[in-house]
XYZ file of C-alpha atoms in Angstrom:
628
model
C -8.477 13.203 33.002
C -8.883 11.384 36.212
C -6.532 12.702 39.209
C -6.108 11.818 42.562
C -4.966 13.675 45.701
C -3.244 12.095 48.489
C -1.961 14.215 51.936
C -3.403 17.836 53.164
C -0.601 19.384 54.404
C 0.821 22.284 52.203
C 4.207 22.129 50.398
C 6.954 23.008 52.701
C 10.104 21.958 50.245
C 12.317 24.397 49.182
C 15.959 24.823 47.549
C 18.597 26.670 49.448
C 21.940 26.358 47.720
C 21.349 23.787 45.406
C 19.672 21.277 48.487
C 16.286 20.773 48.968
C 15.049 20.775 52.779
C 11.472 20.998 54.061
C 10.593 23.422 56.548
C 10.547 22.642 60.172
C 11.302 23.103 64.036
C 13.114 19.757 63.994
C 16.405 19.899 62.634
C 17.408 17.768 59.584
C 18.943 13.713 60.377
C 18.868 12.335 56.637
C 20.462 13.427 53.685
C 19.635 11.580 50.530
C 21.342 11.671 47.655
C 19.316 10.819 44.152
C 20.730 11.366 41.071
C 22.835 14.460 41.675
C 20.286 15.685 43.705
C 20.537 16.683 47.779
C 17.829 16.639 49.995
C 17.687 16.937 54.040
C 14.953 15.317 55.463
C 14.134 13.585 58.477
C 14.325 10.045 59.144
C 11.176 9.425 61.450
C 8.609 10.742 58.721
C 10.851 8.525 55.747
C 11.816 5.335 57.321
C 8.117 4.594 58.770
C 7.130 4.138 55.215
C 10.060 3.139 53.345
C 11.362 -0.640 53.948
C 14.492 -0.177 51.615
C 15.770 3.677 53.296
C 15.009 1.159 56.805
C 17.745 -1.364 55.872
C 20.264 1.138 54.287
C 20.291 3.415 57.505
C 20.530 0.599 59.850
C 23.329 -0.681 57.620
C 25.307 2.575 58.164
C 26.912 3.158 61.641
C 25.494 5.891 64.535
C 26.658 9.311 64.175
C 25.433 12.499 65.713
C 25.938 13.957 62.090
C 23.027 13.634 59.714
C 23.700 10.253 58.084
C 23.979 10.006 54.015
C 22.069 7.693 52.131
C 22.462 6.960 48.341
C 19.833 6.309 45.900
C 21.768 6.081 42.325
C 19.573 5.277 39.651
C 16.748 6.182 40.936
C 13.301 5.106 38.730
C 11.778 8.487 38.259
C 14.579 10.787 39.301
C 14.019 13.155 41.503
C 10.635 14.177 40.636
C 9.556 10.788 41.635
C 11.625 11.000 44.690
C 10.257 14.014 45.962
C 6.368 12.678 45.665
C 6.936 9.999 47.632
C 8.814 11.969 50.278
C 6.139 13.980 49.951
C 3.565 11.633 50.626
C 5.644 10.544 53.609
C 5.395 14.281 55.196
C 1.460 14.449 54.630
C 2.412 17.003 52.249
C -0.536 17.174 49.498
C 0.498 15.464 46.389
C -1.803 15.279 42.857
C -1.559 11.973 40.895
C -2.612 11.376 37.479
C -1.739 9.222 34.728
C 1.040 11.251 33.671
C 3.193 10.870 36.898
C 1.159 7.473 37.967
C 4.377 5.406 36.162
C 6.445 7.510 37.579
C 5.642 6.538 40.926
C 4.900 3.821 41.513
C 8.073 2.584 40.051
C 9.529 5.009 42.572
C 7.114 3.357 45.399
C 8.279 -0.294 44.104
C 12.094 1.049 44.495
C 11.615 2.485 48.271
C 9.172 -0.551 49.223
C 6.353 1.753 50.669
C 4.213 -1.440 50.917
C 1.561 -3.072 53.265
C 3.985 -4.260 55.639
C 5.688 -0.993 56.536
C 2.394 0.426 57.087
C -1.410 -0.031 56.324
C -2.496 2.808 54.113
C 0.881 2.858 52.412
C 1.386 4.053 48.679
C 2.086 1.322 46.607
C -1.579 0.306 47.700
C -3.414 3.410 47.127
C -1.416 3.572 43.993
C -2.519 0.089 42.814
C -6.125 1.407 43.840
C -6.106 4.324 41.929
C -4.506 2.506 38.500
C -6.874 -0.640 38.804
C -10.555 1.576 39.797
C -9.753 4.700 37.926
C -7.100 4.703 35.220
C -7.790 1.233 33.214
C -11.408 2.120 33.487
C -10.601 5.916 31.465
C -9.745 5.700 27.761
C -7.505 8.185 27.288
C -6.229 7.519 31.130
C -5.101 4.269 29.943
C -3.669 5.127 26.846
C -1.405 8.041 28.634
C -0.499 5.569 31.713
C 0.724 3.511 28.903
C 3.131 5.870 26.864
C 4.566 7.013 30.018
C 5.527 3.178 30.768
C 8.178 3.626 27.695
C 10.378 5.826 30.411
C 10.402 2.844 32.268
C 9.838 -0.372 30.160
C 11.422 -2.930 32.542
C 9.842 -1.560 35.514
C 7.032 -1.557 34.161
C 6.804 -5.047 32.723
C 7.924 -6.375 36.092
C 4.844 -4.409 38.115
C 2.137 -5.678 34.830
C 1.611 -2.209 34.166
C 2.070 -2.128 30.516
C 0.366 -5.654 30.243
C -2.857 -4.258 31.815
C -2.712 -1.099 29.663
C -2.781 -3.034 26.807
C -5.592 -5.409 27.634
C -7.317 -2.261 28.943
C -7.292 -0.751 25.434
C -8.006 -3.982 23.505
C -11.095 -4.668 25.630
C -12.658 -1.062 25.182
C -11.593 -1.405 21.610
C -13.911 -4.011 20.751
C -16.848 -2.578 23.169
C -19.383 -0.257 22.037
C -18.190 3.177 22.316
C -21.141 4.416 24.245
C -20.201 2.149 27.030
C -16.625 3.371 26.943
C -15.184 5.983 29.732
C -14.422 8.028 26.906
C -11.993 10.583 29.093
C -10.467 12.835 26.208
C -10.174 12.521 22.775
C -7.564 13.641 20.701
C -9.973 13.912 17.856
C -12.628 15.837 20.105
C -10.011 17.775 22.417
C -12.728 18.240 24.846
C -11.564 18.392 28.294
C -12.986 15.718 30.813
C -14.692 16.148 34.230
C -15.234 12.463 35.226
C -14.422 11.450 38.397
C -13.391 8.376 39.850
C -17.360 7.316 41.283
C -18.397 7.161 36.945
C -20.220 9.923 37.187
C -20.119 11.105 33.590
C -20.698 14.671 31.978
C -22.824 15.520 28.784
C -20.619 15.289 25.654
C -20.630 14.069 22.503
C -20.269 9.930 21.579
C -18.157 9.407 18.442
C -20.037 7.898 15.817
C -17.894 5.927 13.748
C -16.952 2.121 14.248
C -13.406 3.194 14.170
C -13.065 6.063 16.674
C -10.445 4.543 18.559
C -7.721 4.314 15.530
C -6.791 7.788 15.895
C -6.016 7.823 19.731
C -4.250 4.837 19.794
C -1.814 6.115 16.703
C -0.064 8.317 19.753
C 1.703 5.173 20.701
C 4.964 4.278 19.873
C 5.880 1.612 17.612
C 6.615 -1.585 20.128
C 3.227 -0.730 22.335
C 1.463 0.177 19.282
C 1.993 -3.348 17.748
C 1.428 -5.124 21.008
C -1.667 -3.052 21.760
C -2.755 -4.410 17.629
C -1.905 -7.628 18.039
C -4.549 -7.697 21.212
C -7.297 -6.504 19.678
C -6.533 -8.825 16.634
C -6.343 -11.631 19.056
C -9.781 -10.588 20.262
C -11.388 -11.374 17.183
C -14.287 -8.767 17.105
C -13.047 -6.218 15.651
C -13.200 -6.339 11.165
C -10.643 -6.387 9.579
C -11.341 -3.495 7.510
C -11.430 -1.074 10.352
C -7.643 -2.989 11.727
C -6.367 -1.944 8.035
C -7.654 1.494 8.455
C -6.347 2.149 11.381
C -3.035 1.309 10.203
C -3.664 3.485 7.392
C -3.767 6.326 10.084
C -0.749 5.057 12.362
C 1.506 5.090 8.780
C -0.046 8.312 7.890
C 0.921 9.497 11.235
C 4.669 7.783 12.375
C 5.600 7.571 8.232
C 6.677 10.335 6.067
C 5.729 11.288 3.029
C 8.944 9.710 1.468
C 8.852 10.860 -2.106
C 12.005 10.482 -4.755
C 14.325 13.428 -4.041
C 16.991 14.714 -6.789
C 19.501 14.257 -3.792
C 18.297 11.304 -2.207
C 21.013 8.677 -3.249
C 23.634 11.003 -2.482
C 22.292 12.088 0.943
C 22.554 7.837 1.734
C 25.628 8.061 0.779
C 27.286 11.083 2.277
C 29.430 11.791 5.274
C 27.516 14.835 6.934
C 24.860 13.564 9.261
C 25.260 9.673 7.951
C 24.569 8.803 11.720
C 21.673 10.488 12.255
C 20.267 9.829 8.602
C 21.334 6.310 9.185
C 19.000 6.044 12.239
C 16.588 7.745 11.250
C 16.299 5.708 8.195
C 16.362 2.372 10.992
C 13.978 3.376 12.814
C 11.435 4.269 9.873
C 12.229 0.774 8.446
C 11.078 -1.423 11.366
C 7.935 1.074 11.559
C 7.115 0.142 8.006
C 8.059 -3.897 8.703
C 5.599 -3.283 12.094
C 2.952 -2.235 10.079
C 3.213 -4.870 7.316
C 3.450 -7.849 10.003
C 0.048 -6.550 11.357
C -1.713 -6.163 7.841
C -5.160 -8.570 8.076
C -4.837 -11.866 6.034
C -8.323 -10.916 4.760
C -8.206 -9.146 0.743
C -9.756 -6.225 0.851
C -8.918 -4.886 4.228
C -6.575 -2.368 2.892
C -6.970 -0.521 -0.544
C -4.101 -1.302 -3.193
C -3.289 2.227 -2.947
C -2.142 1.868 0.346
C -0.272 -1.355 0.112
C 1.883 0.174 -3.188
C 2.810 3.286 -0.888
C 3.802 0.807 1.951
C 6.158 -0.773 -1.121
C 7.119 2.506 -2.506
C 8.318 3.209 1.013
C 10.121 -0.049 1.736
C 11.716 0.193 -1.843
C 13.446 3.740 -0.553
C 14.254 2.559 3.237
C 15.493 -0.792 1.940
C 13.067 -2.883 3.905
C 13.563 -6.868 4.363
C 13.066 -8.721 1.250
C 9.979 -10.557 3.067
C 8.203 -7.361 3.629
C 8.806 -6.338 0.083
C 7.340 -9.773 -1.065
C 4.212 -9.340 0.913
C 3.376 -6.366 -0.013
C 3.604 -7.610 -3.842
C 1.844 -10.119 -3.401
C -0.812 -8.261 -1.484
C -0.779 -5.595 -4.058
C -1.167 -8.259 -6.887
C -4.633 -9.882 -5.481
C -6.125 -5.944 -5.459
C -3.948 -4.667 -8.998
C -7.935 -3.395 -10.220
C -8.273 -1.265 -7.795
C -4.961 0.637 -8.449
C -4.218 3.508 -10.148
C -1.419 5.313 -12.379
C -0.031 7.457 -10.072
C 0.276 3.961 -7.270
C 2.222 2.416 -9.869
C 4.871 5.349 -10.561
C 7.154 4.006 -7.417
C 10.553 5.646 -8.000
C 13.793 3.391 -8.677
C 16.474 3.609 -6.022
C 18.928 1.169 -7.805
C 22.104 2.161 -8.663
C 22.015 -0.390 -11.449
C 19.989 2.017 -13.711
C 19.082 5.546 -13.955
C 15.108 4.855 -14.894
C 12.614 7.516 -12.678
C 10.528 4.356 -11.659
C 10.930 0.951 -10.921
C 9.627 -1.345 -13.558
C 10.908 -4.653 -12.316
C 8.418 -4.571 -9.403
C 5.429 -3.284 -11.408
C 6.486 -6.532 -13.382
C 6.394 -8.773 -11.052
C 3.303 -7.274 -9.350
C 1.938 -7.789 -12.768
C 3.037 -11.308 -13.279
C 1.797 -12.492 -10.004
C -1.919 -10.709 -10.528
C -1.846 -12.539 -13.999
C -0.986 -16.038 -12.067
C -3.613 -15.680 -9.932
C -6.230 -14.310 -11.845
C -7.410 -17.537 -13.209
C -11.052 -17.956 -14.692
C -13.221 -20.634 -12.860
C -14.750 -22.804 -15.432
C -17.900 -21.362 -17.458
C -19.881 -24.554 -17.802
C -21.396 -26.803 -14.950
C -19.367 -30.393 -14.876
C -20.668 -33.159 -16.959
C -21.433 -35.942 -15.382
C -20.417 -39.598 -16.309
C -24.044 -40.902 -16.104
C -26.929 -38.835 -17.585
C -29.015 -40.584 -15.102
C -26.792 -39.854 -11.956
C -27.015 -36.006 -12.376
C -30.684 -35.967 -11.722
C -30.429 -38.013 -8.746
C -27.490 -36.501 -7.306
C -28.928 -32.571 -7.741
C -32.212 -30.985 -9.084
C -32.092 -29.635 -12.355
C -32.625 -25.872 -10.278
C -29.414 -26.573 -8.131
C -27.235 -27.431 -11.383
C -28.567 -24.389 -13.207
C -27.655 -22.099 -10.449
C -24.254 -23.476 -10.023
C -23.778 -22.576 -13.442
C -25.137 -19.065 -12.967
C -22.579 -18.595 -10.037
C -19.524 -19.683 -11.930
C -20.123 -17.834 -14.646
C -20.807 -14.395 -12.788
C -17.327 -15.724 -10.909
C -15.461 -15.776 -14.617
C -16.651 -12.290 -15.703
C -15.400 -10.838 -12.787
C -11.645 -12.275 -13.216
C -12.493 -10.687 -16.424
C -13.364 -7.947 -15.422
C -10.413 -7.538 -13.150
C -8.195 -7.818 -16.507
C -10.059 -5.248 -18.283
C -9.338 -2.877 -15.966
C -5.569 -3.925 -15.092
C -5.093 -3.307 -18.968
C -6.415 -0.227 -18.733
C -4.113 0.356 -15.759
C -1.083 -0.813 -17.663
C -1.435 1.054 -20.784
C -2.188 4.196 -18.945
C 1.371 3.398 -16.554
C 3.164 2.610 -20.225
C 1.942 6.231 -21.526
C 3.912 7.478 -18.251
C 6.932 5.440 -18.049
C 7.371 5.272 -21.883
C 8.974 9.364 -21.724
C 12.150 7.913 -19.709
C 14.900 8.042 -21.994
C 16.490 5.141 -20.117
C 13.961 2.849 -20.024
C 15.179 0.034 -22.301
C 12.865 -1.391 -24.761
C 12.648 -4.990 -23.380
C 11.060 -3.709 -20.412
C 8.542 -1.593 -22.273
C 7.976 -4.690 -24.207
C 7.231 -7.142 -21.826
C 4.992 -5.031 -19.898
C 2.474 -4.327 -22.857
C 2.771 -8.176 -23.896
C 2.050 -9.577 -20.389
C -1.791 -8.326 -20.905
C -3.816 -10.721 -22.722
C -5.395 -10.254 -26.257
C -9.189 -10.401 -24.954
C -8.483 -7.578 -22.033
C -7.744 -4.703 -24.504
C -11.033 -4.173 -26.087
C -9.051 -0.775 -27.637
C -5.625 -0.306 -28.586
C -5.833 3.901 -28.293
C -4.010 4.018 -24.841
C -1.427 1.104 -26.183
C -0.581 2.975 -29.163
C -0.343 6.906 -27.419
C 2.152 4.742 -25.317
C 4.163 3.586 -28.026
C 3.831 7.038 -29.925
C 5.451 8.445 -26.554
C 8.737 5.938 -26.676
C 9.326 6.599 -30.016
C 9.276 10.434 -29.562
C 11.518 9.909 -26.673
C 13.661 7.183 -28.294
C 14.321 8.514 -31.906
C 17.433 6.291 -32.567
C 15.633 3.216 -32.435
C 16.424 1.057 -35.379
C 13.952 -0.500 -38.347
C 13.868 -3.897 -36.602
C 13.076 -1.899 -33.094
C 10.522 -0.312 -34.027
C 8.779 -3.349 -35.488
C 9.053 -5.240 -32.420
C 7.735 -2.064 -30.405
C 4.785 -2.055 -32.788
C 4.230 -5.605 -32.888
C 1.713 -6.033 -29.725
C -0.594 -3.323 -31.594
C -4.183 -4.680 -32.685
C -4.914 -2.367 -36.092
C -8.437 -3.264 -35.527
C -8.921 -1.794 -32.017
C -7.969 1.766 -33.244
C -10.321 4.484 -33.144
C -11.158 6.700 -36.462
C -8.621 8.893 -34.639
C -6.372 7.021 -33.638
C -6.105 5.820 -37.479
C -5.695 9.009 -38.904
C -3.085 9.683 -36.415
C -0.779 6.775 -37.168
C -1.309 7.035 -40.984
C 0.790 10.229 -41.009
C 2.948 9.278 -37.991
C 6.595 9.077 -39.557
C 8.131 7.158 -36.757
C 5.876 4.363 -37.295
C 7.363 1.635 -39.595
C 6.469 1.103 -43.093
C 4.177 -1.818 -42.813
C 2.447 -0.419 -39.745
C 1.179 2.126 -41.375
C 0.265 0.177 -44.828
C -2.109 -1.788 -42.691
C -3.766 1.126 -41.430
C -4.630 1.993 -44.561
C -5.996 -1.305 -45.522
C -8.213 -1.849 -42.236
C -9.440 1.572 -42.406
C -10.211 1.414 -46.394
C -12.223 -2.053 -45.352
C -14.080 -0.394 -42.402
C -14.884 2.505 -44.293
C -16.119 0.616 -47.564
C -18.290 -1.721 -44.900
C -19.606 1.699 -43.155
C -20.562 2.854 -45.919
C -22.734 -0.100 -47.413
C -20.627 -0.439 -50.389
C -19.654 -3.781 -49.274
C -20.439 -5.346 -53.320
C -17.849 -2.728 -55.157
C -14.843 -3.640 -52.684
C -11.751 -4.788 -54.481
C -11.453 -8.220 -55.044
C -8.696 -8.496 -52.397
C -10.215 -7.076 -49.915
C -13.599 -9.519 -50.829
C -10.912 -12.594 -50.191
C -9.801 -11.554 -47.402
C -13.061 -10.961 -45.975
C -14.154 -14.490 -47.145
C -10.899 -15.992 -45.579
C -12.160 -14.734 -42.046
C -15.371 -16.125 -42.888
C -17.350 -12.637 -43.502
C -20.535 -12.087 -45.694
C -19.155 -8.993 -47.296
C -22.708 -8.968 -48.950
C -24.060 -8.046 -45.089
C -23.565 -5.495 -42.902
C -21.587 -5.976 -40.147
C -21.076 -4.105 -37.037
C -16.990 -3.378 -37.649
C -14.526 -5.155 -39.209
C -12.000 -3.749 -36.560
C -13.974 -5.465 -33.740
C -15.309 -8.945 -35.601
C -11.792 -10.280 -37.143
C -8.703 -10.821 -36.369
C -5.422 -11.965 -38.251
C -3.115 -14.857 -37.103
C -0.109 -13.725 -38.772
C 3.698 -12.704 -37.235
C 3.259 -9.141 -38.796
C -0.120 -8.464 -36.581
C 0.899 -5.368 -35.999
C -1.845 -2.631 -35.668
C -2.596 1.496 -36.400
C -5.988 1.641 -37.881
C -6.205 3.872 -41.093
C -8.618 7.252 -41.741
C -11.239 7.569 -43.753
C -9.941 8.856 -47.085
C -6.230 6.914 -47.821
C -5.818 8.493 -51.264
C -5.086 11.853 -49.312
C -2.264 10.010 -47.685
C -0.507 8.197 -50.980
C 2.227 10.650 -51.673
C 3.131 10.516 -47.686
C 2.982 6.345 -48.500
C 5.584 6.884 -51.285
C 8.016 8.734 -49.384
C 7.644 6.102 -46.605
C 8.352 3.404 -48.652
C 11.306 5.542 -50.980
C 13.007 6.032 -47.020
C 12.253 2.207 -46.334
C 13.908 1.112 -49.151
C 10.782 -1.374 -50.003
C 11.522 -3.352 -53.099
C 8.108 -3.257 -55.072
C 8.938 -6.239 -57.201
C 8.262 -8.190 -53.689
C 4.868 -6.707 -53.618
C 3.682 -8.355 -57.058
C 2.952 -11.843 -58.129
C 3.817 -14.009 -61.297
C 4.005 -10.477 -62.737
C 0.443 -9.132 -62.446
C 1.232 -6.323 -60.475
C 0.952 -3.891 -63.356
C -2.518 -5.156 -64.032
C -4.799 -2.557 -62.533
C -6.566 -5.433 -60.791
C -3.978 -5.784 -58.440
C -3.153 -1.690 -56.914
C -4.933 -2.095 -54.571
C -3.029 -5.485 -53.423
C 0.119 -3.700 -53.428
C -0.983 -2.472 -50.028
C -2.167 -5.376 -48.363
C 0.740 -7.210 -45.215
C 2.559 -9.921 -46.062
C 0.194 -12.313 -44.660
C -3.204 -11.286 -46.757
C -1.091 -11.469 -49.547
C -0.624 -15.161 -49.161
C -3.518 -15.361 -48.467
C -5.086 -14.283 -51.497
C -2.386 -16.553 -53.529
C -3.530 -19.479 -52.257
C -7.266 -18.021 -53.574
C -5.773 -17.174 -57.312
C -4.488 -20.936 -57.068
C -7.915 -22.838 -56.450
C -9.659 -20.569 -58.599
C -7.424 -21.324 -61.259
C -6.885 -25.120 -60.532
C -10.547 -25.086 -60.729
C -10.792 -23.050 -64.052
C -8.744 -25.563 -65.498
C -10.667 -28.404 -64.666
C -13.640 -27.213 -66.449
């Protein structure tokens, strides 16, 4: 730190019943009074210096008793006070930028300036800030949190408005060229003085070494200080989001969801202090969101859904809430699980999280997550496209926009990833109501689940937690499951899950009976519904294909999904029991009476919408049987 030492005389103040004098042959002719405070001075040594003590003695009549002067309010109180009386006695005084506020508000008050007398020490003050302190680091940033004692004084005398423009400029200049005075992340003491001479230390390395010292500020200087170096321009905007990441980390708690919380808000012990505590936390959080870069990508997701977590619990402006969503929503990839569990304040319903924002987040990363186009545009003319653009220019445009699609894809492949893995958490609250549940797994498209494991372990978990769901609930819960997307295990796991419904688990068995007769090569001796069915989806059962769980799909309202296991007939007796509980009238299953035929078994296990499928098959075959 950078000091400087004014007078050489020593210090000759000193208390005697509650009244400070200074030692001397001359008898005391001026008592001041500052802020409680007595002190007997002299006038000679005062008034030669001080323009304002001048006018208020000559104001006051002659008396041979000492006359009383009073200094209420005094910037500084009477540590300022006595410095500059000090200073006025020779007596040595040490400045620094811990008292330099201090007094020269104090200075300002007693107008010690250049017209009293040459030399005098607003002067050597304003020396001293401009040569030595602005040029220091952590000399500036000090001389600017003590300006918060004094915020009005100091915005009249442009000491807080140099600070700041102090701090922005070495901001944005190399650190090696920076008067780097102290460091709070070095704590290294600092033997510069005021002629530059600097010591040997270490330089700080990384682009954003000044983050950290400038997080000491408080909240108003902080954001003006931020909105400087913004203004600058030089600095990235990545290294303006992580330093706010280390001014929330710093000024923000760790506000987590409390068993207590709501009724702490709402009790009558400590309300007051909760109350401003909770104010003063919110505009923090609204300070850092209004100084957030514009730029994606200059703060992670995971920060911007903490910022939201914490403006959901300190019931932050509906603006700053907004932001942040829609902040959150451009970067949902880069999310994870635990960002997404954001507790639920509302007294409306008892959920553990808040659903309704991971929602919306949701809905605004699926609005904006739209593909560019995949093909180059076609022009009118054939002619005009070779002499508007090369043939090398066109081909590269279309190499461009289609690296551009498959990453909005795969942005969606890993949000439903995210979202299944956020259902498998939320989906144990017993409160959370079914719509919700629903409308989150629906909102991701068909194409971004390339595997329905995570989807269904979600839907496995509701139904453990919600066992009074009804028949028709439990189809709709089922109903965004892909059968074909299952895993082997997955399969063998929802063929003997008994809260499944009925026809959930009858097209397990089908899909896995088809992927296993297809694995196996024994694609000639499948049934002949299974064959039609193949055929209908336009699949040469007489060659191997890769899966029939990845290479079909089923355009049908019961497109539910739980892939089967490998060996169904272990599973038939659990089947019967099913349908026995379901009440499933068999007569439904058969057709025009052939459903004793042996033919048809293994049809009595197909969905509803094979079936109908292989009706309309029986009914050409025969129309064209008939014709011959």
């Amino acid at each position: 730190m950078k000091f400087m030492k004014l007078g050489s005389r020593p210090d000759t103040f000193y208390t005697a019943e509650a009244v400070r004098s200074v030692s001397s042959e001359v008898s005391s002719d001026l008592i001041v009074q500052v802020t409680g405070s007595r002190y007997l001075l002299h006038k000679f040594p005062l008034l030669s210096k001080c323009s304002r003590l001048q006018r208020l003695c000559s104001e006051s009549p002659e008396s041979s008793q000492p006359q009383i002067v009073q200094l209420p309010e005094f910037p500084g109180g009477v540590e300022a006070f006595e410095l500059c009386a000090k200073f006025c006695y020779g007596i040595t005084i040490t400045l620094s930028a811990y008292n330099i506020v201090a007094a020269r508000c104090a200075a300002d008050f007693l107008q010690m300036t250049e017209d009293v007398e040459k030399g005098n020490l607003v002067y050597k003050l304003e020396v001293f800030f401009t040569s030595c302190l602005l040029h220091g680091w952590k000399d500036a940033i000090v001389t600017l949190q003590s300006t918060k004692s004094f915020p009005l004084w100091s915005e009249d005398l442009g000491i807080t408005r140099r600070c700041i423009e102090a701090i922005a400029s070495k901001v944005s200049t190399h650190p090696s060229k920076v008067c780097l005075s102290h460091s709070y992340s070095r704590r290294e003491r600092d033997d510069l003085s005021c002629n530059g001479a600097e010591s040997q230390r270490l330089k700080p390395a990384s682009k954003g070494w000044w983050a950290e010292d400038i997080a000491e500020l408080g909240v108003d200087l902080y954001w003006r200080t931020m909105m400087e170096v913004k203004s600058g321009g030089k600095i990235p905007s990545n290294l303006i989001g992580e330093a706010l990441k280390i001014y929330a980390a710093r000024w923000l708690p760790n506000i987590s969801r409390e068993r207590n919380f709501k009724d702490q808000a709402g009790s009558d012990s400590d309300s007051d202090s909760t109350s401003e505590t909770t104010s003063r936390h919110r505009v923090l959080l609204e300070t850092i969101v209004s100084l957030l870069p514009a730029e994606k990508g200059a703060v992670t997701c995971s920060f911007l859904l903490k910022l939201l977590k914490a403006a959901n619990i300190l019931n932050a402006s509906s603006s700053s809430k907004k932001e942040m969503t829609r902040r959150a929503a451009l970067q949902l990839e880069e999310a994870t699980v635990r960002d997404l569990l954001i507790p639920s304040i509302s007294h409306a319903n008892d959920t553990v999280y808040d659903v309704d924002l991971v929602i919306t987040i949701l809905e605004q990363f699926m609005l904006q997550g739209q593909s560019p186009p995949t093909s180059p545009p076609r022009s009118k003319l054939g002619f005009e496209r070779r002499r508007s653009r090369s043939a090398e220019n066109i081909d590269l445009e279309f190499q461009e926009s289609r690296r551009s699609s498959s990453a909005s894809h795969s942005s969606k492949l890993k949000v439903a990833k995210l979202v299944d893995g956020y259902l498998q958490e939320i989906a144990r609250d017993v409160n959370l109501p079914l719509s919700k549940f629903i409308t989150l797994a629906e909102a991701i498209p068909d194409f971004s689940r390339l595997d329905h494991d995570d989807l269904y372990r979600a839907i496995d978990f509701y139904l453990k937690a919600h066992p009074d769901l009804n028949k028709s609930e439990r189809k709709r819960l089922c109903r965004t499951l892909d059968c074909k997307k299952l895993s082997v295990e997955a399969c063998m796991h929802a063929a003997q899950n008994e809260l499944l419904p009925l026809r959930v688990v009858v097209q397990v068995l089908f899909f896995e009976q088809a992927r296993a007769a297809v694995g196996g090569g024994k694609v000639t001796e499948l049934p002949s519904n299974i064959k039609a069915l193949l055929a209908a989806h336009n699949i040469d059962p007489s060659r191997p294909t890769a899966a029939l769980s990845t290479t079909t799909s089923i355009q049908a309202e019961d497109q539910w999904s739980v892939s089967g296991f490998k060996s169904p007939r272990s599973k038939v007796s659990s089947l019967k029991m099913k349908m026995a509980e379901d009440e499933l009238d068999e007569s439904d299953l058969q057709s025009d009476g052939l459903g004793r035929s042996s033919k048809f078994k293994a049809f009595r296990a197909l969905p509803t919408r094979p079936k109908r499928m292989f009706s309309k098959l029986l009914s050409i075959n025969r129309n064209s049987s008939e014709k011959n």
